[in-house]
């Protein structure tokens, strides 16, 4: 006989599901948190006033009372948000908060970010079609900072650089507090903040100040495709010895890529140095759980990301072919290809979709589905690297926290529950799977490249086999492997 | 050949996958009244706290079952007819089988407390418990949890995350001290209190008190204290879920009695996982194992045996892990089991929640406990199997480290403290 409470149970967990359980109100906010909330509101309010043409004292005074106040208050808010909690994984309510999910609010935020990218990228074209000069006031707000760091007037690209860097720094504070029990996360977060601020913002501005060719020092071809396209190379060559240095730097990073990836995996770039990765790991962290985990998404990913890699190689070859033969090889079609790549991949994919859809598709859309540099790093990581994520014997309880919080949509659990190493082209080594595991099962490690998986000592064969669907299903307890060994 | 499996938990599912790998042409039916698809039971708490959605707890994509030709049947089995080889189902036609696996898991213990059947009183085992928790939480400001084990602290954490005032009644002198030595147990007492959860040690439940509508409104403790509450969690351990077998001919004791190949007393019927009680004529008591990995191991074994490959169950070196609020715990081998001649070494970080215990005898190391530190399963197991002397283990401590990269290393401090203790 079975219990009546069971035989009467007919809840449909699939179609009805479990949402947020009822809860009692939170304790009132501390005075310090109220103060930071007031600071954020005041900064936003003054920003709106400034936008509509109200004079806030001009120059630095306007900048400090708007963006300055907003930034300080936001950093304070993030600091206080975690300060009084015990150090540890703080994911309570992640799936209950509208802003972190595919709710009306989440979609609205996504559309707003996409809209900002569209206005930014196509500002001139849109203005020609009657869009008011909405970016004019924000650009003017940054004039004093542009004067100081670039030695000239602010522009929409300067505005973008400041906002981008601010997002990484402010949400970096959030990451540092959220993961303050985890030194890997803290050091990594400081790293992306450093590379964005120093390599991608401060030094490039200095180049503009001294009227040198522009370059972000953490950018690598083919992510920064134009650095090694004929136009970019000509620019470097025409800028004297310093230009040669920049060209050597750009080529040096391309050469360094396989070497560093061999030693440390793809992560040395994607989650420690890269600007796109930096934004994803800081500003994008609240949405990492939105990444698609299905096999279908994985198939799309493989076709798309390698498709973009092939596209950028074709465009690069076409441009150089033309350049070296005075346009005899591809004619004007090379130029069309270049325009096409810059528009669809450079602007729409990496910006409008790649960042705009954070709240809907997770924080690594571009890195996972589009970035050609990630594709190259991934191929190296898959077949010729010492990096892997190891699983700790039989301790996995298949809870799924690792898969849920994997921003690249890797089903980490499928490997962990089988006691297998995770060696995947897409893994950016952010280390969050290891951080959220409640049983201490996962560890990012560099070891010998040959013992990562069966057949790893033959990289070319492993590459060929990786194109077939991997056998990732089924519980195969760790004990069995031990018995065989 | 038709194999029916009752229960779609980790044991039943592991067995089904295993049988399919070995017998591509057999028909396999996986029966559960609880859920349409297999989900990870330990992840129930994360659904309630908002760390994951229910669908994220499913270890296999829904399409997997059709691909593997494993039939899923959502139904409650009400009776097993071992003569006719038929399962009687609630509100459905009976199902005939050729071979049967019982993998019905556990159910929360209830010790006949007055009021244990009141509305608002529940355990935490399955989706039905989770659903009830959602319903009851709507009218709950205070909750009392009875029983200081792993499920109790999870339930406390869940309710605490919704700002419900939680009081935790623990019969023992310290949290989970029938399993943990007093130092580790004491650390958990500390973190429970630091989190703002009320902890009453050496306190037993005497009675659950109700209002006129049979809803619980308070508990009375053995010390005569009355604590008002709208929800009572009964988490004083679990026992094999064998209600279904009461009227069948299959032999049971605390669980379904099985031999070392997990065969029951009835022909063509096996039992595995939490519900199985493995006969051990050579030992003084039978073996009931109720953790995730043993469910998996037994599922694997029974899958092989049902598919025709005879094997005997070997539980290997014991291990387990848990997380108490933010504090991780791992254990390997025999700790707090009174091994003859055992000696204990214990190190605790002066101001962080980190600790190591090494249990050894003159013959070598027998067990390890870790609080807030991660060690390698393979390495610990190898040390215990090879009976490494404690000095050797201390020498090689760094090989066991499984903490994430860049974490502070504590081996030098542990080594010098523990060497001093030996001397």
PDB file of N, CA and C in Angstrom, chain A residues 222-303:
ATOM      1  N   UNK A 222      42.233  37.674 -35.008  1.00  0.00           N
ATOM      2  CA  UNK A 222      41.180  38.259 -35.853  1.00  0.00           C
ATOM      3  C   UNK A 222      40.005  38.879 -35.083  1.00  0.00           C
ATOM      4  N   UNK A 223      40.068  38.931 -33.724  1.00  0.00           N
ATOM      5  CA  UNK A 223      38.989  39.633 -33.027  1.00  0.00           C
ATOM      6  C   UNK A 223      39.027  41.097 -33.442  1.00  0.00           C
ATOM      7  N   UNK A 224      40.208  41.695 -33.305  1.00  0.00           N
ATOM      8  CA  UNK A 224      40.407  43.055 -33.823  1.00  0.00           C
ATOM      9  C   UNK A 224      40.938  42.876 -35.245  1.00  0.00           C
ATOM     10  N   UNK A 225      40.010  42.598 -36.161  1.00  0.00           N
ATOM     11  CA  UNK A 225      40.402  42.152 -37.498  1.00  0.00           C
ATOM     12  C   UNK A 225      41.234  43.171 -38.252  1.00  0.00           C
ATOM     13  N   UNK A 226      40.901  44.471 -38.067  1.00  0.00           N
ATOM     14  CA  UNK A 226      41.570  45.471 -38.917  1.00  0.00           C
ATOM     15  C   UNK A 226      43.035  45.711 -38.542  1.00  0.00           C
ATOM     16  N   UNK A 227      43.482  45.235 -37.358  1.00  0.00           N
ATOM     17  CA  UNK A 227      44.891  45.452 -37.009  1.00  0.00           C
ATOM     18  C   UNK A 227      45.819  44.825 -38.036  1.00  0.00           C
ATOM     19  N   UNK A 228      45.409  43.679 -38.576  1.00  0.00           N
ATOM     20  CA  UNK A 228      46.284  43.019 -39.556  1.00  0.00           C
ATOM     21  C   UNK A 228      45.651  42.970 -40.950  1.00  0.00           C
ATOM     22  N   UNK A 229      44.703  43.841 -41.204  1.00  0.00           N
ATOM     23  CA  UNK A 229      44.253  44.030 -42.583  1.00  0.00           C
ATOM     24  C   UNK A 229      45.145  45.086 -43.215  1.00  0.00           C
ATOM     25  N   UNK A 230      45.215  45.118 -44.544  1.00  0.00           N
ATOM     26  CA  UNK A 230      46.168  46.017 -45.202  1.00  0.00           C
ATOM     27  C   UNK A 230      46.082  47.465 -44.709  1.00  0.00           C
ATOM     28  N   UNK A 231      44.886  47.967 -44.503  1.00  0.00           N
ATOM     29  CA  UNK A 231      44.732  49.352 -44.055  1.00  0.00           C
ATOM     30  C   UNK A 231      45.407  49.592 -42.716  1.00  0.00           C
ATOM     31  N   UNK A 232      45.202  48.661 -41.791  1.00  0.00           N
ATOM     32  CA  UNK A 232      45.788  48.794 -40.466  1.00  0.00           C
ATOM     33  C   UNK A 232      47.299  48.706 -40.504  1.00  0.00           C
ATOM     34  N   UNK A 233      47.791  47.722 -41.251  1.00  0.00           N
ATOM     35  CA  UNK A 233      49.237  47.527 -41.337  1.00  0.00           C
ATOM     36  C   UNK A 233      49.892  48.746 -41.987  1.00  0.00           C
ATOM     37  N   UNK A 234      49.276  49.271 -43.030  1.00  0.00           N
ATOM     38  CA  UNK A 234      49.810  50.483 -43.675  1.00  0.00           C
ATOM     39  C   UNK A 234      49.885  51.632 -42.690  1.00  0.00           C
ATOM     40  N   UNK A 235      48.839  51.739 -41.856  1.00  0.00           N
ATOM     41  CA  UNK A 235      48.822  52.802 -40.846  1.00  0.00           C
ATOM     42  C   UNK A 235      50.010  52.681 -39.900  1.00  0.00           C
ATOM     43  N   UNK A 236      50.269  51.438 -39.463  1.00  0.00           N
ATOM     44  CA  UNK A 236      51.402  51.220 -38.550  1.00  0.00           C
ATOM     45  C   UNK A 236      52.720  51.542 -39.265  1.00  0.00           C
ATOM     46  N   UNK A 237      52.838  51.065 -40.503  1.00  0.00           N
ATOM     47  CA  UNK A 237      54.096  51.244 -41.236  1.00  0.00           C
ATOM     48  C   UNK A 237      54.382  52.713 -41.525  1.00  0.00           C
ATOM     49  N   UNK A 238      53.309  53.486 -41.623  1.00  0.00           N
ATOM     50  CA  UNK A 238      53.494  54.893 -41.925  1.00  0.00           C
ATOM     51  C   UNK A 238      53.754  55.746 -40.688  1.00  0.00           C
ATOM     52  N   UNK A 239      53.959  55.107 -39.537  1.00  0.00           N
ATOM     53  CA  UNK A 239      54.089  55.878 -38.295  1.00  0.00           C
ATOM     54  C   UNK A 239      55.450  55.682 -37.648  1.00  0.00           C
ATOM     55  N   UNK A 240      56.455  55.501 -38.461  1.00  0.00           N
ATOM     56  CA  UNK A 240      57.830  55.486 -37.951  1.00  0.00           C
ATOM     57  C   UNK A 240      58.128  54.287 -37.076  1.00  0.00           C
ATOM     58  N   UNK A 241      59.173  54.438 -36.247  1.00  0.00           N
ATOM     59  CA  UNK A 241      59.612  53.336 -35.396  1.00  0.00           C
ATOM     60  C   UNK A 241      58.524  52.898 -34.433  1.00  0.00           C
ATOM     61  N   UNK A 242      57.769  53.874 -33.921  1.00  0.00           N
ATOM     62  CA  UNK A 242      56.726  53.519 -32.974  1.00  0.00           C
ATOM     63  C   UNK A 242      55.639  52.692 -33.657  1.00  0.00           C
ATOM     64  N   UNK A 243      55.366  53.049 -34.908  1.00  0.00           N
ATOM     65  CA  UNK A 243      54.404  52.271 -35.695  1.00  0.00           C
ATOM     66  C   UNK A 243      54.889  50.847 -35.885  1.00  0.00           C
ATOM     67  N   UNK A 244      56.172  50.681 -36.110  1.00  0.00           N
ATOM     68  CA  UNK A 244      56.738  49.332 -36.251  1.00  0.00           C
ATOM     69  C   UNK A 244      56.538  48.555 -34.952  1.00  0.00           C
ATOM     70  N   UNK A 245      56.773  49.249 -33.823  1.00  0.00           N
ATOM     71  CA  UNK A 245      56.559  48.598 -32.525  1.00  0.00           C
ATOM     72  C   UNK A 245      55.123  48.092 -32.400  1.00  0.00           C
ATOM     73  N   UNK A 246      54.169  48.948 -32.809  1.00  0.00           N
ATOM     74  CA  UNK A 246      52.756  48.541 -32.717  1.00  0.00           C
ATOM     75  C   UNK A 246      52.478  47.323 -33.596  1.00  0.00           C
ATOM     76  N   UNK A 247      53.078  47.329 -34.789  1.00  0.00           N
ATOM     77  CA  UNK A 247      52.869  46.206 -35.704  1.00  0.00           C
ATOM     78  C   UNK A 247      53.467  44.925 -35.122  1.00  0.00           C
ATOM     79  N   UNK A 248      54.663  45.053 -34.542  1.00  0.00           N
ATOM     80  CA  UNK A 248      55.304  43.883 -33.925  1.00  0.00           C
ATOM     81  C   UNK A 248      54.439  43.380 -32.770  1.00  0.00           C
ATOM     82  N   UNK A 249      53.883  44.314 -32.010  1.00  0.00           N
ATOM     83  CA  UNK A 249      52.990  43.937 -30.893  1.00  0.00           C
ATOM     84  C   UNK A 249      51.790  43.146 -31.408  1.00  0.00           C
ATOM     85  N   UNK A 250      51.178  43.668 -32.473  1.00  0.00           N
ATOM     86  CA  UNK A 250      49.983  43.011 -33.030  1.00  0.00           C
ATOM     87  C   UNK A 250      50.312  41.613 -33.536  1.00  0.00           C
ATOM     88  N   UNK A 251      51.440  41.489 -34.251  1.00  0.00           N
ATOM     89  CA  UNK A 251      51.829  40.174 -34.769  1.00  0.00           C
ATOM     90  C   UNK A 251      52.258  39.279 -33.601  1.00  0.00           C
ATOM     91  N   UNK A 252      52.938  39.880 -32.635  1.00  0.00           N
ATOM     92  CA  UNK A 252      53.417  39.127 -31.465  1.00  0.00           C
ATOM     93  C   UNK A 252      52.284  38.449 -30.725  1.00  0.00           C
ATOM     94  N   UNK A 253      51.162  39.148 -30.576  1.00  0.00           N
ATOM     95  CA  UNK A 253      50.031  38.549 -29.865  1.00  0.00           C
ATOM     96  C   UNK A 253      49.470  37.355 -30.630  1.00  0.00           C
ATOM     97  N   UNK A 254      49.452  37.474 -31.974  1.00  0.00           N
ATOM     98  CA  UNK A 254      48.963  36.353 -32.788  1.00  0.00           C
ATOM     99  C   UNK A 254      49.880  35.147 -32.598  1.00  0.00           C
ATOM    100  N   UNK A 255      51.196  35.401 -32.548  1.00  0.00           N
ATOM    101  CA  UNK A 255      52.159  34.316 -32.375  1.00  0.00           C
ATOM    102  C   UNK A 255      52.066  33.736 -30.960  1.00  0.00           C
ATOM    103  N   UNK A 256      51.824  34.632 -29.986  1.00  0.00           N
ATOM    104  CA  UNK A 256      51.790  34.187 -28.583  1.00  0.00           C
ATOM    105  C   UNK A 256      50.558  33.341 -28.286  1.00  0.00           C
ATOM    106  N   UNK A 257      49.506  33.528 -29.078  1.00  0.00           N
ATOM    107  CA  UNK A 257      48.234  32.859 -28.780  1.00  0.00           C
ATOM    108  C   UNK A 257      48.358  31.346 -28.585  1.00  0.00           C
ATOM    109  N   UNK A 258      48.926  30.612 -29.564  1.00  0.00           N
ATOM    110  CA  UNK A 258      49.008  29.160 -29.336  1.00  0.00           C
ATOM    111  C   UNK A 258      49.938  28.790 -28.190  1.00  0.00           C
ATOM    112  N   UNK A 259      50.974  29.580 -27.989  1.00  0.00           N
ATOM    113  CA  UNK A 259      51.939  29.235 -26.933  1.00  0.00           C
ATOM    114  C   UNK A 259      51.281  29.369 -25.557  1.00  0.00           C
ATOM    115  N   UNK A 260      50.663  30.528 -25.312  1.00  0.00           N
ATOM    116  CA  UNK A 260      50.015  30.735 -24.016  1.00  0.00           C
ATOM    117  C   UNK A 260      48.855  29.765 -23.825  1.00  0.00           C
ATOM    118  N   UNK A 261      48.146  29.469 -24.929  1.00  0.00           N
ATOM    119  CA  UNK A 261      47.014  28.549 -24.823  1.00  0.00           C
ATOM    120  C   UNK A 261      47.494  27.144 -24.509  1.00  0.00           C
ATOM    121  N   UNK A 262      48.659  26.785 -25.043  1.00  0.00           N
ATOM    122  CA  UNK A 262      49.218  25.483 -24.705  1.00  0.00           C
ATOM    123  C   UNK A 262      49.439  25.381 -23.190  1.00  0.00           C
ATOM    124  N   UNK A 263      49.985  26.425 -22.590  1.00  0.00           N
ATOM    125  CA  UNK A 263      50.322  26.351 -21.168  1.00  0.00           C
ATOM    126  C   UNK A 263      49.108  26.532 -20.253  1.00  0.00           C
ATOM    127  N   UNK A 264      48.222  27.461 -20.595  1.00  0.00           N
ATOM    128  CA  UNK A 264      47.171  27.838 -19.639  1.00  0.00           C
ATOM    129  C   UNK A 264      45.753  27.619 -20.143  1.00  0.00           C
ATOM    130  N   UNK A 265      45.599  27.206 -21.383  1.00  0.00           N
ATOM    131  CA  UNK A 265      44.248  27.102 -21.936  1.00  0.00           C
ATOM    132  C   UNK A 265      43.801  28.456 -22.470  1.00  0.00           C
ATOM    133  N   UNK A 266      42.618  28.421 -23.052  1.00  0.00           N
ATOM    134  CA  UNK A 266      42.024  29.601 -23.667  1.00  0.00           C
ATOM    135  C   UNK A 266      41.814  30.741 -22.671  1.00  0.00           C
ATOM    136  N   UNK A 267      41.708  30.359 -21.409  1.00  0.00           N
ATOM    137  CA  UNK A 267      41.337  31.337 -20.390  1.00  0.00           C
ATOM    138  C   UNK A 267      42.319  32.491 -20.274  1.00  0.00           C
ATOM    139  N   UNK A 268      43.625  32.253 -20.561  1.00  0.00           N
ATOM    140  CA  UNK A 268      44.597  33.346 -20.404  1.00  0.00           C
ATOM    141  C   UNK A 268      44.084  34.576 -21.137  1.00  0.00           C
ATOM    142  N   UNK A 269      43.405  34.360 -22.273  1.00  0.00           N
ATOM    143  CA  UNK A 269      42.875  35.500 -23.017  1.00  0.00           C
ATOM    144  C   UNK A 269      41.419  35.786 -22.652  1.00  0.00           C
ATOM    145  N   UNK A 270      40.556  34.783 -22.845  1.00  0.00           N
ATOM    146  CA  UNK A 270      39.113  35.033 -22.817  1.00  0.00           C
ATOM    147  C   UNK A 270      38.582  35.511 -21.467  1.00  0.00           C
ATOM    148  N   UNK A 271      39.145  35.044 -20.382  1.00  0.00           N
ATOM    149  CA  UNK A 271      38.580  35.488 -19.114  1.00  0.00           C
ATOM    150  C   UNK A 271      39.599  36.184 -18.212  1.00  0.00           C
ATOM    151  N   UNK A 272      40.748  36.542 -18.796  1.00  0.00           N
ATOM    152  CA  UNK A 272      41.741  37.298 -18.022  1.00  0.00           C
ATOM    153  C   UNK A 272      42.151  38.604 -18.695  1.00  0.00           C
ATOM    154  N   UNK A 273      42.144  38.643 -20.028  1.00  0.00           N
ATOM    155  CA  UNK A 273      42.745  39.770 -20.757  1.00  0.00           C
ATOM    156  C   UNK A 273      41.738  40.490 -21.658  1.00  0.00           C
ATOM    157  N   UNK A 274      40.917  39.721 -22.345  1.00  0.00           N
ATOM    158  CA  UNK A 274      40.066  40.271 -23.416  1.00  0.00           C
ATOM    159  C   UNK A 274      39.053  41.294 -22.892  1.00  0.00           C
ATOM    160  N   UNK A 275      38.807  42.318 -23.684  1.00  0.00           N
ATOM    161  CA  UNK A 275      37.829  43.334 -23.305  1.00  0.00           C
ATOM    162  C   UNK A 275      36.401  42.823 -23.382  1.00  0.00           C
ATOM    163  N   UNK A 276      36.074  42.067 -24.444  1.00  0.00           N
ATOM    164  CA  UNK A 276      34.727  41.485 -24.559  1.00  0.00           C
ATOM    165  C   UNK A 276      34.497  40.524 -23.405  1.00  0.00           C
ATOM    166  N   UNK A 277      35.515  39.701 -23.130  1.00  0.00           N
ATOM    167  CA  UNK A 277      35.427  38.771 -22.015  1.00  0.00           C
ATOM    168  C   UNK A 277      35.313  39.522 -20.702  1.00  0.00           C
ATOM    169  N   UNK A 278      36.028  40.612 -20.585  1.00  0.00           N
ATOM    170  CA  UNK A 278      35.979  41.421 -19.363  1.00  0.00           C
ATOM    171  C   UNK A 278      34.581  41.948 -19.094  1.00  0.00           C
ATOM    172  N   UNK A 279      33.925  42.425 -20.150  1.00  0.00           N
ATOM    173  CA  UNK A 279      32.557  42.931 -19.969  1.00  0.00           C
ATOM    174  C   UNK A 279      31.616  41.785 -19.581  1.00  0.00           C
ATOM    175  N   UNK A 280      31.800  40.636 -20.251  1.00  0.00           N
ATOM    176  CA  UNK A 280      30.943  39.478 -19.961  1.00  0.00           C
ATOM    177  C   UNK A 280      31.111  39.019 -18.518  1.00  0.00           C
ATOM    178  N   UNK A 281      32.345  39.026 -18.037  1.00  0.00           N
ATOM    179  CA  UNK A 281      32.611  38.483 -16.710  1.00  0.00           C
ATOM    180  C   UNK A 281      32.229  39.441 -15.583  1.00  0.00           C
ATOM    181  N   UNK A 282      32.013  40.694 -15.902  1.00  0.00           N
ATOM    182  CA  UNK A 282      31.691  41.662 -14.846  1.00  0.00           C
ATOM    183  C   UNK A 282      30.248  42.149 -15.010  1.00  0.00           C
ATOM    184  N   UNK A 283      30.030  43.007 -15.996  1.00  0.00           N
ATOM    185  CA  UNK A 283      28.688  43.511 -16.268  1.00  0.00           C
ATOM    186  C   UNK A 283      27.725  42.365 -16.594  1.00  0.00           C
ATOM    187  N   UNK A 284      28.254  41.310 -17.231  1.00  0.00           N
ATOM    188  CA  UNK A 284      27.389  40.215 -17.683  1.00  0.00           C
ATOM    189  C   UNK A 284      27.128  39.137 -16.647  1.00  0.00           C
ATOM    190  N   UNK A 285      27.857  39.164 -15.542  1.00  0.00           N
ATOM    191  CA  UNK A 285      27.730  38.079 -14.563  1.00  0.00           C
ATOM    192  C   UNK A 285      26.296  37.818 -14.088  1.00  0.00           C
ATOM    193  N   UNK A 286      25.481  38.846 -13.881  1.00  0.00           N
ATOM    194  CA  UNK A 286      24.121  38.562 -13.395  1.00  0.00           C
ATOM    195  C   UNK A 286      23.295  37.693 -14.347  1.00  0.00           C
ATOM    196  N   UNK A 287      23.743  37.517 -15.601  1.00  0.00           N
ATOM    197  CA  UNK A 287      22.935  36.788 -16.580  1.00  0.00           C
ATOM    198  C   UNK A 287      23.590  35.505 -17.071  1.00  0.00           C
ATOM    199  N   UNK A 288      24.667  35.061 -16.423  1.00  0.00           N
ATOM    200  CA  UNK A 288      25.395  33.910 -16.966  1.00  0.00           C
ATOM    201  C   UNK A 288      24.506  32.667 -17.022  1.00  0.00           C
ATOM    202  N   UNK A 289      23.520  32.568 -16.115  1.00  0.00           N
ATOM    203  CA  UNK A 289      22.670  31.377 -16.058  1.00  0.00           C
ATOM    204  C   UNK A 289      21.680  31.324 -17.226  1.00  0.00           C
ATOM    205  N   UNK A 290      21.611  32.390 -18.045  1.00  0.00           N
ATOM    206  CA  UNK A 290      20.667  32.396 -19.174  1.00  0.00           C
ATOM    207  C   UNK A 290      21.201  31.684 -20.415  1.00  0.00           C
ATOM    208  N   UNK A 291      22.460  31.261 -20.403  1.00  0.00           N
ATOM    209  CA  UNK A 291      23.015  30.622 -21.597  1.00  0.00           C
ATOM    210  C   UNK A 291      22.272  29.313 -21.892  1.00  0.00           C
ATOM    211  N   UNK A 292      22.076  29.034 -23.185  1.00  0.00           N
ATOM    212  CA  UNK A 292      21.340  27.825 -23.577  1.00  0.00           C
ATOM    213  C   UNK A 292      22.227  26.600 -23.395  1.00  0.00           C
ATOM    214  N   UNK A 293      21.641  25.527 -22.839  1.00  0.00           N
ATOM    215  CA  UNK A 293      22.443  24.349 -22.525  1.00  0.00           C
ATOM    216  C   UNK A 293      22.137  23.162 -23.431  1.00  0.00           C
ATOM    217  N   UNK A 294      21.195  23.314 -24.346  1.00  0.00           N
ATOM    218  CA  UNK A 294      20.726  22.154 -25.103  1.00  0.00           C
ATOM    219  C   UNK A 294      21.755  21.710 -26.136  1.00  0.00           C
ATOM    220  N   UNK A 295      21.623  20.460 -26.563  1.00  0.00           N
ATOM    221  CA  UNK A 295      22.473  19.949 -27.630  1.00  0.00           C
ATOM    222  C   UNK A 295      22.280  20.780 -28.898  1.00  0.00           C
ATOM    223  N   UNK A 296      21.038  21.227 -29.118  1.00  0.00           N
ATOM    224  CA  UNK A 296      20.745  22.049 -30.292  1.00  0.00           C
ATOM    225  C   UNK A 296      21.579  23.323 -30.291  1.00  0.00           C
ATOM    226  N   UNK A 297      21.647  23.980 -29.141  1.00  0.00           N
ATOM    227  CA  UNK A 297      22.431  25.216 -29.035  1.00  0.00           C
ATOM    228  C   UNK A 297      23.903  24.933 -29.326  1.00  0.00           C
ATOM    229  N   UNK A 298      24.349  23.766 -28.893  1.00  0.00           N
ATOM    230  CA  UNK A 298      25.749  23.386 -29.102  1.00  0.00           C
ATOM    231  C   UNK A 298      26.050  23.200 -30.597  1.00  0.00           C
ATOM    232  N   UNK A 299      25.084  22.619 -31.339  1.00  0.00           N
ATOM    233  CA  UNK A 299      25.284  22.471 -32.781  1.00  0.00           C
ATOM    234  C   UNK A 299      25.346  23.832 -33.467  1.00  0.00           C
ATOM    235  N   UNK A 300      24.439  24.724 -33.077  1.00  0.00           N
ATOM    236  CA  UNK A 300      24.440  26.076 -33.658  1.00  0.00           C
ATOM    237  C   UNK A 300      25.775  26.758 -33.384  1.00  0.00           C
ATOM    238  N   UNK A 301      26.231  26.609 -32.142  1.00  0.00           N
ATOM    239  CA  UNK A 301      27.492  27.231 -31.727  1.00  0.00           C
ATOM    240  C   UNK A 301      28.654  26.777 -32.612  1.00  0.00           C
ATOM    241  N   UNK A 302      28.732  25.472 -32.834  1.00  0.00           N
ATOM    242  CA  UNK A 302      29.879  24.975 -33.597  1.00  0.00           C
ATOM    243  C   UNK A 302      29.880  25.466 -35.035  1.00  0.00           C
ATOM    244  N   UNK A 303      28.697  25.498 -35.632  1.00  0.00           N
ATOM    245  CA  UNK A 303      28.633  25.980 -37.017  1.00  0.00           C
ATOM    246  C   UNK A 303      28.917  27.465 -37.098  1.00  0.00           C
TER     247      UNK A 303
END
